[in-house]
Amino acid sequence: MRSATDHRERWVGVRRSVLALVLVGVVGLAGTALSALTLNGVEQDRLNRALNQRTTMIKQAITAEVNRYSASLTDLAAAVGSQSRLETAEFAAITAGVDRQRLPGATGLVFVVPVKHAQTAALESEWRGRGSPSLKLRPIGESTHRFAVLDKSLDNTGSSAGVDLSPSAQAVEAMDIAEQDRRVTVSRTYRLLKDSGLPPERRQLSFVFVAPVFASSPGAPDAGRFRGWLVLGTRGGDFLSEAVADAAGDGVAVTLIDDGSGDPIPMASWQPPAPLDTSVEALQITVPVAQRSWNLRVAATDRLLAGTDRGLDRIAWLVGLVLTALLVALTGSIVTSRDRALRRVDEATAALRRDIAQREEVEHRLRQRESELVGFAGVVAHDLRSPLARIMGYADFLHEEAFDQLDSTQRDFLARLRKGADNMRVLIDDLLDYATAENRPMANVPVDLHRLAEEIARDRAADRAAGIEVGELPTIYGDPTLLRQVLDNLIGNAIKYTPPDREPHVRVGCQPVEGGRWRCEVTDNGIGIPDRDRAAVFDAFTRVGGSENYPGTGLGLAIVHRIVERHHGQVGVEANPSGGSVFWFTVPEHSRVPTPH
Ligand code: ADP
């Protein structure tokens, strides 16, 4: 039954432990996930904000750069238009400053004029006459042409003069728009004709800025008329790199997409060495460029935020997981050590129970054996009494009637016989008292201890001169015969164990003590008891050092012990500070009854 309960309790304990571990683990993981998510959210927020900011800066940079190119071209177109008769030398003078304007990606600046196929030869001779004697127009097809008649190369790739731009649809479209709107425009992207000779890795998509040129000189014969276009070829990649380098840094990658013709074409891109951060979505924005617009795709790299701010969520996961593991381990060790301790307590309790049961059994057997022995001693003593009485009777008779007829040896034998018989009588009386103290049915009547002590003192003082002082003693409930034995033994010993050359001073008294009890003391000025022997004096047949010269059986104090125990009290002995011993015993106070006197 007990082991089934133990088993059930242990099982409950194991379940509770596992539950505690799981709970700690789940709470730890949940906390970790929550902090990581929060930090991740915060980081994403910061990333998005940084990306937005960077994108705005890039947009502004591109717009500013396009405006700068447009403004330059507008100024140049105005300067070209202001010439009453534009010649090669003037064009060279007007465009001389372009080199210093730092226009990254710019490949060349040409002045383009439209002409019908039939008038190609006339146009060629006219512009040869204006300072380009070697000009050779190279028409493509047989409809209208758009010839670059003047040229300023900006990338040292050779002259474009004489080239027919009409096959380039993007350039033609931009020229038409510019003429029509009378302002600078930007073409869709395409591969520049002059780039077709470059190796593939250096080819890039380009576009042209186009400014219309109107004659503005008042004296010119064609004043106010459209003269042609200034076309600035620009390589997209180089333009973009220069335009966005500062704003983008290594925090973002930028792709410029031209979707003016329908299909989006990645025109150019700025790709820093840092890897892309895919945790944040790239931004798509539109940048207005002259009459058209470019789409910009801006993606974050892992350098967008300062290095220390990155990966906080990963750190949170790591720290959280380590803490959770530690917590689980700690809980586990607490739980298992608690279980171990509980198990040990259980085992110890079981062992204690077994021990107590064994002791009880042994004690029970001992008590049985002791009471058998005591009973046996009582029977023996009782049976010895009458033969002893006869022996003593005959010895007394001899002593009284025939003493004179005995010689000295016989008298000595007789004296020894009488003394031995007397000792035996004392022993038999003590043995009987000892047996009686254990088994005798006990009365429970008021006993006036004071009166008892007075009577004993009187009797004892008759045997030997002694000063016996009886103080305050209560009346208690108990057995008068047995209680008399207690006081008699203690007072008797007090007198007996005082050396013959010293008058015994004995004090008897009681006082109330804690726990509702009386403590009664018998104090003497006798030989005292060595410290080490005090505990033994209440054992039966025990006589301690120093008592050899005093008669006794070693049973008196054992009898006292028995009787006091049967009255629910305790006994003990202490040294009297002024010499001698103090024997004490306690009895319950509730047994006190009012004294009649
Ligand atoms: P006994 O018959 O020997 O007196 P008790 O049981 O009365 O037996 O006492 C046991 C022993 O205790 C004694 O032998 C003695 O050594 C010691 N004893 C008892 N009372 C006193 C006392 N008042 N002063 C000194 N020793 C004592």
Coordinates of C-alpha atoms and ligand atoms in Angstrom, one line a residue:
M1 CA 0.0 0.0 0.0
R2 CA 2.7 2.4 1.1
S3 CA 5.0 1.6 -1.9
A4 CA 2.0 2.1 -4.3
T5 CA 1.5 5.6 -2.7
D6 CA 5.3 6.2 -2.9
H7 CA 5.3 5.2 -6.6
R8 CA 2.4 7.5 -7.3
E9 CA 4.0 10.4 -5.5
R10 CA 7.3 9.9 -7.3
W11 CA 5.4 9.8 -10.6
V12 CA 3.6 13.0 -9.8
G13 CA 7.0 14.5 -8.8
V14 CA 8.6 13.5 -12.1
R15 CA 5.7 14.9 -14.0
R16 CA 5.9 18.1 -12.1
S17 CA 9.6 18.4 -12.8
V18 CA 9.2 17.8 -16.5
L19 CA 6.4 20.3 -16.6
A20 CA 8.6 22.9 -14.8
L21 CA 11.4 22.3 -17.3
V22 CA 9.1 22.5 -20.3
L23 CA 7.5 25.7 -18.8
V24 CA 10.9 27.4 -18.2
G25 CA 12.0 26.4 -21.7
V26 CA 8.9 27.6 -23.4
V27 CA 8.9 30.9 -21.5
G28 CA 12.6 31.4 -22.3
L29 CA 12.1 30.7 -26.0
A30 CA 9.0 32.9 -26.1
G31 CA 10.8 35.7 -24.4
T32 CA 13.7 35.3 -26.8
A33 CA 11.5 35.2 -29.9
L34 CA 9.6 38.3 -28.7
S35 CA 12.8 40.3 -28.0
A36 CA 14.3 39.1 -31.3
L37 CA 11.1 40.0 -33.2
T38 CA 10.9 43.4 -31.5
L39 CA 14.6 44.1 -32.3
N40 CA 14.1 42.8 -35.8
G41 CA 11.1 45.1 -36.2
V42 CA 13.1 48.1 -34.9
E43 CA 15.9 47.2 -37.2
Q44 CA 13.6 46.8 -40.2
D45 CA 12.2 50.2 -39.4
R46 CA 15.5 51.8 -39.3
L47 CA 16.6 50.1 -42.5
N48 CA 13.5 51.2 -44.3
R49 CA 13.9 54.8 -43.1
A50 CA 17.6 54.8 -44.1
L51 CA 16.7 53.4 -47.5
N52 CA 14.0 56.0 -48.1
Q53 CA 16.4 58.7 -47.0
R54 CA 19.1 57.4 -49.3
T55 CA 16.7 57.1 -52.2
T56 CA 15.5 60.6 -51.9
M57 CA 19.1 61.8 -51.8
I58 CA 19.9 59.8 -55.0
K59 CA 16.8 61.1 -56.7
Q60 CA 17.9 64.7 -55.9
A61 CA 21.5 64.0 -57.0
I62 CA 20.3 62.6 -60.4
T63 CA 17.8 65.4 -60.9
A64 CA 20.5 68.0 -60.1
E65 CA 23.0 66.3 -62.5
V66 CA 20.5 66.1 -65.3
N67 CA 19.6 69.8 -64.7
R68 CA 23.3 70.6 -64.8
Y69 CA 23.7 68.9 -68.2
S70 CA 20.6 70.4 -69.5
A71 CA 21.6 73.9 -68.4
S72 CA 25.0 73.5 -70.0
L73 CA 23.4 72.3 -73.2
T74 CA 20.8 75.1 -73.2
D75 CA 23.6 77.7 -72.8
L76 CA 25.6 76.1 -75.6
A77 CA 22.5 76.0 -77.8
A78 CA 21.9 79.7 -77.1
A79 CA 25.5 80.5 -77.9
V80 CA 25.3 78.5 -81.1
G81 CA 22.0 80.1 -82.1
S82 CA 23.4 83.6 -81.5
Q83 CA 26.0 83.2 -84.3
S84 CA 24.8 85.0 -87.4
R85 CA 26.7 82.5 -89.5
L86 CA 27.9 79.5 -87.6
E87 CA 31.3 78.3 -88.6
T88 CA 33.6 75.5 -87.5
A89 CA 35.9 77.9 -85.7
E90 CA 33.0 79.6 -83.7
F91 CA 31.7 76.2 -82.8
A92 CA 35.1 75.2 -81.5
A93 CA 35.3 78.4 -79.5
I94 CA 31.8 78.0 -78.1
T95 CA 32.4 74.4 -77.0
A96 CA 36.0 74.9 -75.9
G97 CA 34.8 75.3 -72.3
V98 CA 32.8 72.1 -72.2
D99 CA 35.9 70.1 -71.3
R100 CA 36.2 72.0 -68.1
Q101 CA 32.6 71.5 -67.1
R102 CA 33.1 68.0 -66.0
L103 CA 30.3 66.1 -67.6
P104 CA 31.0 62.4 -66.7
G105 CA 29.8 59.9 -69.3
A106 CA 29.7 62.6 -72.0
T107 CA 31.1 61.1 -75.2
G108 CA 30.8 64.1 -77.6
L109 CA 28.9 67.1 -78.6
V110 CA 27.7 67.5 -82.2
F111 CA 25.7 70.0 -84.1
V112 CA 23.1 68.2 -86.2
V113 CA 21.1 69.6 -89.1
P114 CA 18.3 67.9 -91.0
V115 CA 18.5 67.6 -94.7
K116 CA 16.6 65.9 -97.5
H117 CA 18.5 63.2 -99.3
A118 CA 18.7 65.2 -102.5
Q119 CA 20.3 68.1 -100.8
T120 CA 23.1 66.1 -99.1
A121 CA 25.8 67.2 -101.5
A122 CA 24.7 70.9 -101.2
L123 CA 24.8 70.7 -97.4
E124 CA 28.2 69.0 -97.5
S125 CA 29.7 71.8 -99.7
E126 CA 28.1 74.5 -97.6
W127 CA 29.6 73.2 -94.3
R128 CA 32.9 72.6 -96.0
G129 CA 32.8 76.2 -96.8
R130 CA 32.2 77.1 -93.2
G131 CA 35.5 75.8 -92.1
S132 CA 35.4 72.0 -92.4
P133 CA 37.0 71.4 -95.8
S134 CA 37.3 67.7 -95.2
L135 CA 33.7 67.1 -94.1
K136 CA 32.3 64.0 -95.7
L137 CA 28.6 63.4 -95.0
R138 CA 27.8 59.7 -94.9
P139 CA 24.1 59.3 -95.6
I140 CA 22.2 56.1 -94.6
G141 CA 19.2 55.4 -96.6
E142 CA 17.6 57.8 -99.1
S143 CA 15.0 59.8 -97.1
T144 CA 15.7 62.6 -94.7
H145 CA 19.0 62.6 -93.0
R146 CA 20.3 64.2 -89.8
F147 CA 24.0 64.9 -90.2
A148 CA 26.4 65.8 -87.5
V149 CA 28.1 68.7 -89.3
L150 CA 30.1 70.0 -86.3
D151 CA 31.7 67.9 -83.7
K152 CA 33.4 68.2 -80.4
S153 CA 34.7 64.9 -79.1
L154 CA 34.7 64.6 -75.3
D155 CA 36.1 61.0 -74.9
N156 CA 38.9 61.1 -77.5
T157 CA 37.3 58.4 -79.6
G158 CA 37.6 60.3 -82.8
S159 CA 35.3 62.6 -84.8
S160 CA 31.6 62.0 -85.4
A161 CA 31.4 64.7 -88.0
G162 CA 29.6 63.5 -91.1
V163 CA 27.6 60.8 -89.3
D164 CA 24.0 60.4 -90.2
L165 CA 21.9 60.1 -86.9
S166 CA 18.6 59.4 -88.7
P167 CA 18.9 55.5 -88.3
S168 CA 18.9 56.0 -84.5
A169 CA 15.2 56.1 -83.7
Q170 CA 15.8 57.2 -80.1
A171 CA 17.9 60.1 -81.1
V172 CA 15.5 61.1 -83.8
E173 CA 12.6 60.9 -81.5
A174 CA 14.4 63.1 -78.9
M175 CA 15.3 65.6 -81.6
D176 CA 11.7 65.9 -82.8
I177 CA 10.5 66.5 -79.2
A178 CA 13.1 69.0 -78.5
E179 CA 12.4 70.9 -81.7
Q180 CA 8.7 70.9 -81.0
D181 CA 8.9 71.8 -77.3
R182 CA 11.8 74.2 -78.0
R183 CA 13.8 73.0 -75.0
V184 CA 16.3 70.3 -73.9
T185 CA 15.1 66.8 -73.9
V186 CA 16.6 63.4 -73.1
S187 CA 16.3 60.4 -75.4
R188 CA 15.4 56.8 -74.6
T189 CA 18.4 54.7 -74.1
Y190 CA 20.3 53.0 -76.9
R191 CA 23.7 51.9 -77.9
L192 CA 25.6 54.8 -79.3
L193 CA 26.8 54.3 -82.9
K194 CA 30.3 55.2 -81.9
D195 CA 30.3 52.5 -79.2
S196 CA 29.6 49.6 -81.6
G197 CA 33.4 49.5 -82.1
L198 CA 34.1 49.0 -78.4
P199 CA 34.8 45.6 -76.8
P200 CA 31.5 44.1 -75.3
E201 CA 32.4 44.6 -71.7
R202 CA 32.9 48.3 -72.3
R203 CA 29.7 48.8 -74.2
Q204 CA 27.0 50.4 -72.2
L205 CA 23.6 51.8 -72.9
S206 CA 23.6 55.5 -73.5
F207 CA 21.3 58.4 -74.1
V208 CA 21.5 61.8 -75.6
F209 CA 20.7 65.2 -74.3
V210 CA 19.3 67.2 -77.2
A211 CA 18.9 71.0 -77.3
P212 CA 17.2 72.7 -80.3
V213 CA 19.1 75.6 -81.8
F214 CA 17.1 78.6 -83.1
A215 CA 18.8 81.5 -84.8
S216 CA 18.7 84.3 -82.3
S217 CA 21.1 86.9 -83.8
P218 CA 18.9 89.8 -85.0
G219 CA 21.1 90.5 -88.0
A220 CA 21.0 86.9 -89.3
P221 CA 19.0 86.2 -92.4
D222 CA 17.4 83.2 -90.7
A223 CA 16.6 85.0 -87.4
G224 CA 14.1 83.0 -85.3
R225 CA 14.3 80.0 -87.6
F226 CA 15.2 76.5 -86.4
R227 CA 18.8 75.7 -87.3
G228 CA 19.4 72.2 -86.0
W229 CA 20.2 70.4 -82.7
L230 CA 23.1 70.3 -80.2
V231 CA 23.3 66.6 -79.3
L232 CA 25.3 65.5 -76.3
G233 CA 25.9 61.8 -76.2
T234 CA 26.2 60.3 -72.7
R235 CA 27.1 56.8 -71.5
G236 CA 24.5 55.8 -68.9
G237 CA 26.8 53.8 -66.6
D238 CA 29.4 56.5 -66.3
F239 CA 26.8 59.2 -65.9
L240 CA 25.0 57.3 -63.1
S241 CA 28.2 56.3 -61.2
E242 CA 29.3 59.9 -61.1
A243 CA 25.8 61.2 -60.2
V244 CA 24.9 58.8 -57.4
A245 CA 28.4 57.9 -56.0
D246 CA 28.3 60.4 -53.2
A247 CA 24.6 59.9 -52.3
A248 CA 24.6 56.1 -52.6
G249 CA 28.0 55.3 -51.0
D250 CA 28.3 51.6 -50.3
G251 CA 24.9 51.5 -48.5
V252 CA 22.7 51.0 -51.6
A253 CA 22.8 49.5 -55.1
V254 CA 21.1 51.6 -57.8
T255 CA 19.7 50.5 -61.1
L256 CA 18.4 53.0 -63.5
I257 CA 15.7 51.7 -65.7
D258 CA 14.4 53.4 -68.9
D259 CA 10.9 52.2 -69.7
G260 CA 10.0 55.0 -72.1
S261 CA 9.8 52.6 -75.0
G262 CA 7.5 50.1 -73.2
D263 CA 10.0 47.4 -72.1
P264 CA 11.9 48.4 -69.0
I265 CA 15.6 48.3 -69.9
P266 CA 18.2 48.5 -67.1
M267 CA 20.2 51.4 -68.3
A268 CA 22.9 51.5 -65.9
S269 CA 23.7 50.4 -62.4
W270 CA 25.7 51.4 -59.4
Q271 CA 26.8 48.3 -57.5
P272 CA 29.0 48.8 -54.4
P273 CA 31.3 45.9 -53.2
A274 CA 29.0 45.1 -50.3
P275 CA 26.5 42.3 -50.6
L276 CA 22.8 43.1 -50.9
D277 CA 20.5 43.0 -47.8
T278 CA 17.6 40.9 -48.9
S279 CA 15.7 41.4 -45.7
V280 CA 14.5 44.8 -46.9
E281 CA 12.6 45.3 -50.1
A282 CA 14.1 47.4 -52.8
L283 CA 12.5 50.8 -53.5
Q284 CA 11.2 51.8 -57.0
I285 CA 10.9 55.4 -57.7
T286 CA 10.5 57.6 -60.8
V287 CA 12.9 60.4 -61.6
P288 CA 11.6 63.1 -64.0
V289 CA 14.2 63.7 -66.6
A290 CA 13.4 66.5 -69.0
Q291 CA 10.2 65.4 -70.8
R292 CA 10.5 61.8 -69.9
S293 CA 11.2 59.8 -66.7
W294 CA 13.5 57.1 -65.5
N295 CA 12.7 54.5 -63.0
L296 CA 15.1 54.0 -60.2
R297 CA 15.5 50.8 -58.3
V298 CA 17.3 51.3 -55.0
A299 CA 18.3 48.2 -53.0
A300 CA 20.0 48.2 -49.5
T301 CA 23.3 46.5 -48.9
D302 CA 24.4 45.2 -45.5
R303 CA 26.4 48.4 -45.0
L304 CA 23.3 50.7 -45.0
L305 CA 23.2 50.8 -41.2
A306 CA 26.2 51.3 -39.0
G307 CA 27.8 47.9 -38.4
T308 CA 27.1 47.9 -34.7
D309 CA 23.4 48.2 -35.2
R310 CA 23.1 45.2 -37.4
G311 CA 22.1 41.7 -36.5
L312 CA 20.7 42.8 -33.0
D313 CA 17.9 40.2 -33.5
R314 CA 20.5 37.5 -34.1
I315 CA 22.4 38.5 -31.0
A316 CA 19.1 38.5 -29.1
W317 CA 18.4 35.0 -30.3
L318 CA 21.9 33.9 -29.3
V319 CA 21.8 35.5 -25.8
G320 CA 18.2 34.4 -25.3
L321 CA 19.0 30.8 -26.3
V322 CA 22.0 30.7 -24.0
L323 CA 20.0 32.2 -21.1
T324 CA 17.1 29.7 -21.7
A325 CA 19.6 26.8 -21.8
L326 CA 21.1 28.0 -18.6
L327 CA 17.7 28.5 -17.0
V328 CA 16.6 25.0 -18.0
A329 CA 19.8 23.5 -16.7
L330 CA 19.4 25.4 -13.4
T331 CA 15.8 24.4 -13.0
G332 CA 16.7 20.9 -13.9
S333 CA 19.4 20.8 -11.3
I334 CA 17.2 22.4 -8.6
V335 CA 14.3 20.0 -9.5
T336 CA 16.5 16.9 -9.5
S337 CA 18.3 17.9 -6.3
R338 CA 15.0 18.5 -4.7
D339 CA 13.7 15.2 -5.8
R340 CA 17.0 13.5 -4.6
A341 CA 16.6 15.3 -1.3
L342 CA 13.0 14.2 -1.0
R343 CA 14.0 10.6 -1.9
R344 CA 16.7 10.7 0.8
V345 CA 14.2 12.0 3.3
D346 CA 11.8 9.3 2.4
E347 CA 14.5 6.6 2.8
A348 CA 15.7 8.1 6.1
T349 CA 12.1 8.2 7.4
A350 CA 11.6 4.6 6.4
A351 CA 14.9 3.6 8.1
L352 CA 13.9 5.6 11.2
R353 CA 10.5 3.9 11.3
R354 CA 12.2 0.5 11.1
D355 CA 14.6 1.6 13.8
I356 CA 11.9 2.8 16.1
A357 CA 9.9 -0.4 15.6
Q358 CA 13.0 -2.5 16.4
R359 CA 13.8 -0.4 19.5
E360 CA 10.2 -0.6 20.7
E361 CA 10.3 -4.3 20.3
V362 CA 13.6 -4.6 22.2
E363 CA 12.4 -2.2 24.9
H364 CA 9.2 -4.2 25.3
R365 CA 11.2 -7.4 25.6
L366 CA 13.6 -5.8 28.1
R367 CA 10.7 -4.5 30.2
Q368 CA 9.2 -8.0 30.2
R369 CA 12.5 -9.6 31.2
E370 CA 13.1 -7.0 33.9
S371 CA 9.7 -7.4 35.5
E372 CA 10.2 -11.1 35.4
L373 CA 13.5 -10.6 37.1
V374 CA 12.1 -8.2 39.6
G375 CA 9.2 -10.6 40.3
F376 CA 11.7 -13.4 40.6
A377 CA 13.8 -11.4 43.0
G378 CA 10.7 -10.6 45.0
V379 CA 9.7 -14.2 45.2
V380 CA 13.2 -15.3 46.2
A381 CA 13.4 -12.6 48.8
H382 CA 10.1 -13.5 50.2
D383 CA 11.0 -17.2 50.3
L384 CA 14.3 -16.4 52.0
R385 CA 12.7 -14.3 54.7
S386 CA 11.4 -17.1 56.9
P387 CA 14.6 -19.3 56.9
L388 CA 16.5 -16.1 57.6
A389 CA 14.1 -15.2 60.4
R390 CA 14.8 -18.6 61.9
I391 CA 18.5 -18.2 61.5
M392 CA 18.4 -14.8 63.2
G393 CA 16.1 -16.2 65.9
Y394 CA 18.5 -18.9 66.8
A395 CA 21.4 -16.6 66.7
D396 CA 19.7 -14.1 69.0
F397 CA 18.8 -17.0 71.3
L398 CA 22.4 -18.1 71.4
H399 CA 23.5 -14.6 72.0
E400 CA 21.0 -14.0 74.9
E401 CA 21.0 -17.5 76.5
A402 CA 24.3 -19.1 75.9
F403 CA 26.7 -16.2 75.4
D404 CA 28.6 -16.8 78.7
Q405 CA 29.3 -20.4 77.8
L406 CA 31.0 -19.6 74.5
D407 CA 34.7 -19.1 74.2
S408 CA 36.0 -16.1 72.5
T409 CA 36.3 -17.7 69.0
Q410 CA 32.7 -18.9 69.2
R411 CA 31.6 -15.5 70.3
D412 CA 33.4 -14.0 67.3
F413 CA 31.7 -16.5 65.0
L414 CA 28.3 -15.8 66.6
A415 CA 28.8 -12.0 66.1
R416 CA 29.8 -12.6 62.4
L417 CA 26.7 -14.8 62.0
R418 CA 24.4 -12.2 63.4
K419 CA 26.0 -9.4 61.3
G420 CA 25.8 -11.5 58.1
A421 CA 22.2 -12.4 58.8
D422 CA 21.4 -8.7 59.4
N423 CA 23.0 -7.7 56.1
M424 CA 21.0 -10.4 54.4
R425 CA 17.8 -9.0 56.0
V426 CA 18.6 -5.5 54.7
L427 CA 19.2 -6.9 51.2
I428 CA 16.0 -9.0 51.3
D429 CA 14.1 -5.9 52.5
D430 CA 15.6 -3.8 49.8
L431 CA 14.9 -6.4 47.1
L432 CA 11.3 -6.6 48.2
D433 CA 11.0 -2.9 48.2
Y434 CA 12.5 -2.7 44.7
A435 CA 10.1 -5.3 43.5
T436 CA 7.2 -3.6 45.2
A437 CA 8.1 -0.2 43.8
E438 CA 7.7 -1.7 40.3
N439 CA 4.6 -3.8 40.7
R440 CA 2.7 -2.7 43.7
P441 CA -0.7 -1.2 43.0
M442 CA -0.5 2.5 43.8
A443 CA -2.7 4.6 46.0
N444 CA -3.6 8.1 45.0
V445 CA -4.4 10.1 48.1
P446 CA -3.3 13.4 49.5
V447 CA 0.1 13.0 51.1
D448 CA 1.5 15.7 53.4
L449 CA 5.1 15.6 52.5
H450 CA 6.0 18.0 55.3
R451 CA 4.6 15.8 57.9
L452 CA 6.3 12.7 56.4
A453 CA 9.6 14.5 56.4
E454 CA 9.2 15.6 60.0
E455 CA 8.5 12.0 61.1
I456 CA 11.4 10.6 59.2
A457 CA 13.7 13.3 60.6
R458 CA 12.6 12.4 64.1
D459 CA 13.2 8.7 63.5
R460 CA 16.6 9.2 61.9
A461 CA 17.8 11.7 64.5
A462 CA 17.2 9.0 67.1
D463 CA 19.8 6.8 65.4
R464 CA 22.4 9.4 64.9
A465 CA 22.8 12.9 66.0
A466 CA 22.0 15.1 63.0
G467 CA 20.7 18.5 62.2
I468 CA 17.7 18.0 60.0
E469 CA 16.0 21.1 58.8
V470 CA 12.6 20.5 57.2
G471 CA 11.5 23.5 55.1
E472 CA 8.3 24.1 53.1
L473 CA 6.9 21.0 51.6
P474 CA 3.5 20.6 49.8
T475 CA 0.7 18.2 50.1
I476 CA 0.5 16.2 46.9
Y477 CA -1.6 13.3 45.6
G478 CA 0.2 9.9 45.6
D479 CA 1.0 6.8 47.4
P480 CA 2.0 7.6 51.1
T481 CA 4.0 4.4 51.6
L482 CA 6.1 4.8 48.5
L483 CA 6.6 8.6 49.0
R484 CA 7.7 7.9 52.5
Q485 CA 10.3 5.5 51.1
V486 CA 11.6 8.2 48.7
L487 CA 12.1 10.7 51.5
D488 CA 13.4 8.1 53.9
N489 CA 16.0 6.8 51.4
L490 CA 17.2 10.3 50.5
I491 CA 17.4 11.6 54.1
G492 CA 18.9 8.3 55.3
N493 CA 21.6 8.5 52.6
A494 CA 22.3 12.1 53.5
I495 CA 23.0 11.1 57.0
K496 CA 24.8 7.8 56.2
Y497 CA 27.2 9.3 53.6
T498 CA 28.4 12.0 56.1
P499 CA 31.7 10.9 57.7
P500 CA 31.4 9.8 61.3
D501 CA 33.5 12.6 62.6
R502 CA 31.2 15.2 61.1
E503 CA 27.7 16.1 62.3
P504 CA 25.3 15.7 59.4
H505 CA 23.4 18.8 58.3
V506 CA 20.5 17.9 56.2
R507 CA 18.0 20.3 54.6
V508 CA 14.7 19.2 53.1
G509 CA 12.5 21.6 51.1
C510 CA 10.4 22.0 47.9
Q511 CA 9.7 25.0 45.6
P512 CA 7.5 25.4 42.6
V513 CA 9.3 25.4 39.2
E514 CA 8.3 25.9 35.6
G515 CA 5.9 23.5 33.9
G516 CA 3.6 23.4 36.9
R517 CA 5.8 21.2 39.1
W518 CA 7.3 21.0 42.5
R519 CA 11.0 20.5 42.9
C520 CA 12.0 18.9 46.2
E521 CA 15.6 18.8 47.4
V522 CA 17.5 16.9 50.1
T523 CA 20.8 18.7 50.7
D524 CA 23.6 17.3 52.8
N525 CA 27.2 18.1 53.8
G526 CA 28.4 14.5 53.2
I527 CA 31.2 13.0 51.1
G528 CA 29.6 14.1 47.8
I529 CA 29.7 12.2 44.5
P530 CA 32.4 12.5 41.9
D531 CA 31.1 14.2 38.7
R532 CA 31.6 11.1 36.5
D533 CA 29.6 8.9 38.8
R534 CA 26.5 11.0 39.3
A535 CA 24.6 9.6 36.3
A536 CA 25.0 6.0 37.5
V537 CA 23.9 6.2 41.1
F538 CA 20.2 5.6 40.2
D539 CA 21.0 2.3 38.6
A540 CA 20.2 -0.8 40.6
F541 CA 23.1 -2.4 42.6
T542 CA 25.4 0.5 41.7
R543 CA 27.7 1.9 44.4
V544 CA 30.2 4.6 43.4
G545 CA 33.7 5.4 44.6
G546 CA 34.0 6.6 48.2
S547 CA 31.1 4.5 49.5
E548 CA 33.2 1.4 50.3
N549 CA 33.3 2.2 54.1
Y550 CA 29.5 2.7 54.3
P551 CA 27.0 -0.1 54.4
G552 CA 24.5 -0.5 51.6
T553 CA 23.1 -2.6 48.8
G554 CA 23.0 -0.1 45.9
L555 CA 19.3 -0.4 45.6
G556 CA 18.0 2.6 47.6
L557 CA 18.3 5.2 44.8
A558 CA 17.0 2.7 42.2
I559 CA 13.9 2.4 44.3
V560 CA 13.6 6.2 44.6
H561 CA 13.9 6.5 40.8
R562 CA 11.1 3.9 40.3
I563 CA 8.7 5.5 42.7
V564 CA 9.2 9.1 41.4
E565 CA 8.7 7.9 37.8
R566 CA 5.5 6.2 38.9
H567 CA 4.4 9.6 40.3
H568 CA 5.3 11.2 36.8
G569 CA 8.4 13.0 38.1
Q570 CA 12.1 13.0 37.6
V571 CA 15.1 12.5 39.8
G572 CA 18.7 13.8 39.8
V573 CA 21.7 14.8 41.8
E574 CA 24.0 17.8 41.8
A575 CA 27.0 18.8 43.8
N576 CA 26.3 21.0 46.8
P577 CA 28.5 24.1 46.3
S578 CA 29.4 24.2 49.9
G579 CA 30.3 20.5 50.0
G580 CA 28.1 17.3 49.9
S581 CA 25.3 16.5 47.5
V582 CA 21.8 17.8 46.6
F583 CA 19.4 15.1 45.6
W584 CA 16.2 16.3 43.9
F585 CA 13.0 15.0 42.5
T586 CA 10.0 16.6 40.8
V587 CA 6.3 15.9 41.1
P588 CA 3.4 17.6 39.2
E589 CA 2.0 20.6 40.9
H590 CA -1.6 19.8 40.1
S591 CA -1.3 17.0 42.6
R592 CA -1.1 19.7 45.3
V593 CA -4.0 19.8 47.7
P594 CA -4.6 22.4 50.4
T595 CA -2.8 21.5 53.6
P596 CA -5.1 21.1 56.7
H597 CA -2.8 23.1 59.0
Ligands
ADP1 P1 23.4 2.2 49.1 O1 22.6 1.1 49.7 O2 24.7 1.8 48.6 O3 23.3 3.4 49.8 P2 21.9 3.7 47.2 O4 21.2 3.3 45.9 O5 21.1 4.4 48.2 O6 22.6 2.4 47.7 O7 23.0 4.6 46.7 C1 23.9 4.2 45.7 C2 25.2 4.9 45.8 O8 25.1 6.3 45.7 C3 25.8 4.7 47.1 O9 26.5 3.5 47.2 C4 26.7 5.9 47.3 O10 27.9 5.6 46.7 C5 26.0 7.0 46.5 N1 25.2 7.9 47.4 C6 23.9 7.8 47.6 N2 23.5 8.9 48.4 C7 24.6 9.6 48.7 C8 24.9 10.8 49.5 N3 23.9 11.5 50.1 N4 26.1 11.3 49.5 C9 27.1 10.6 48.8 N5 27.0 9.5 48.1 C10 25.7 9.0 48.1

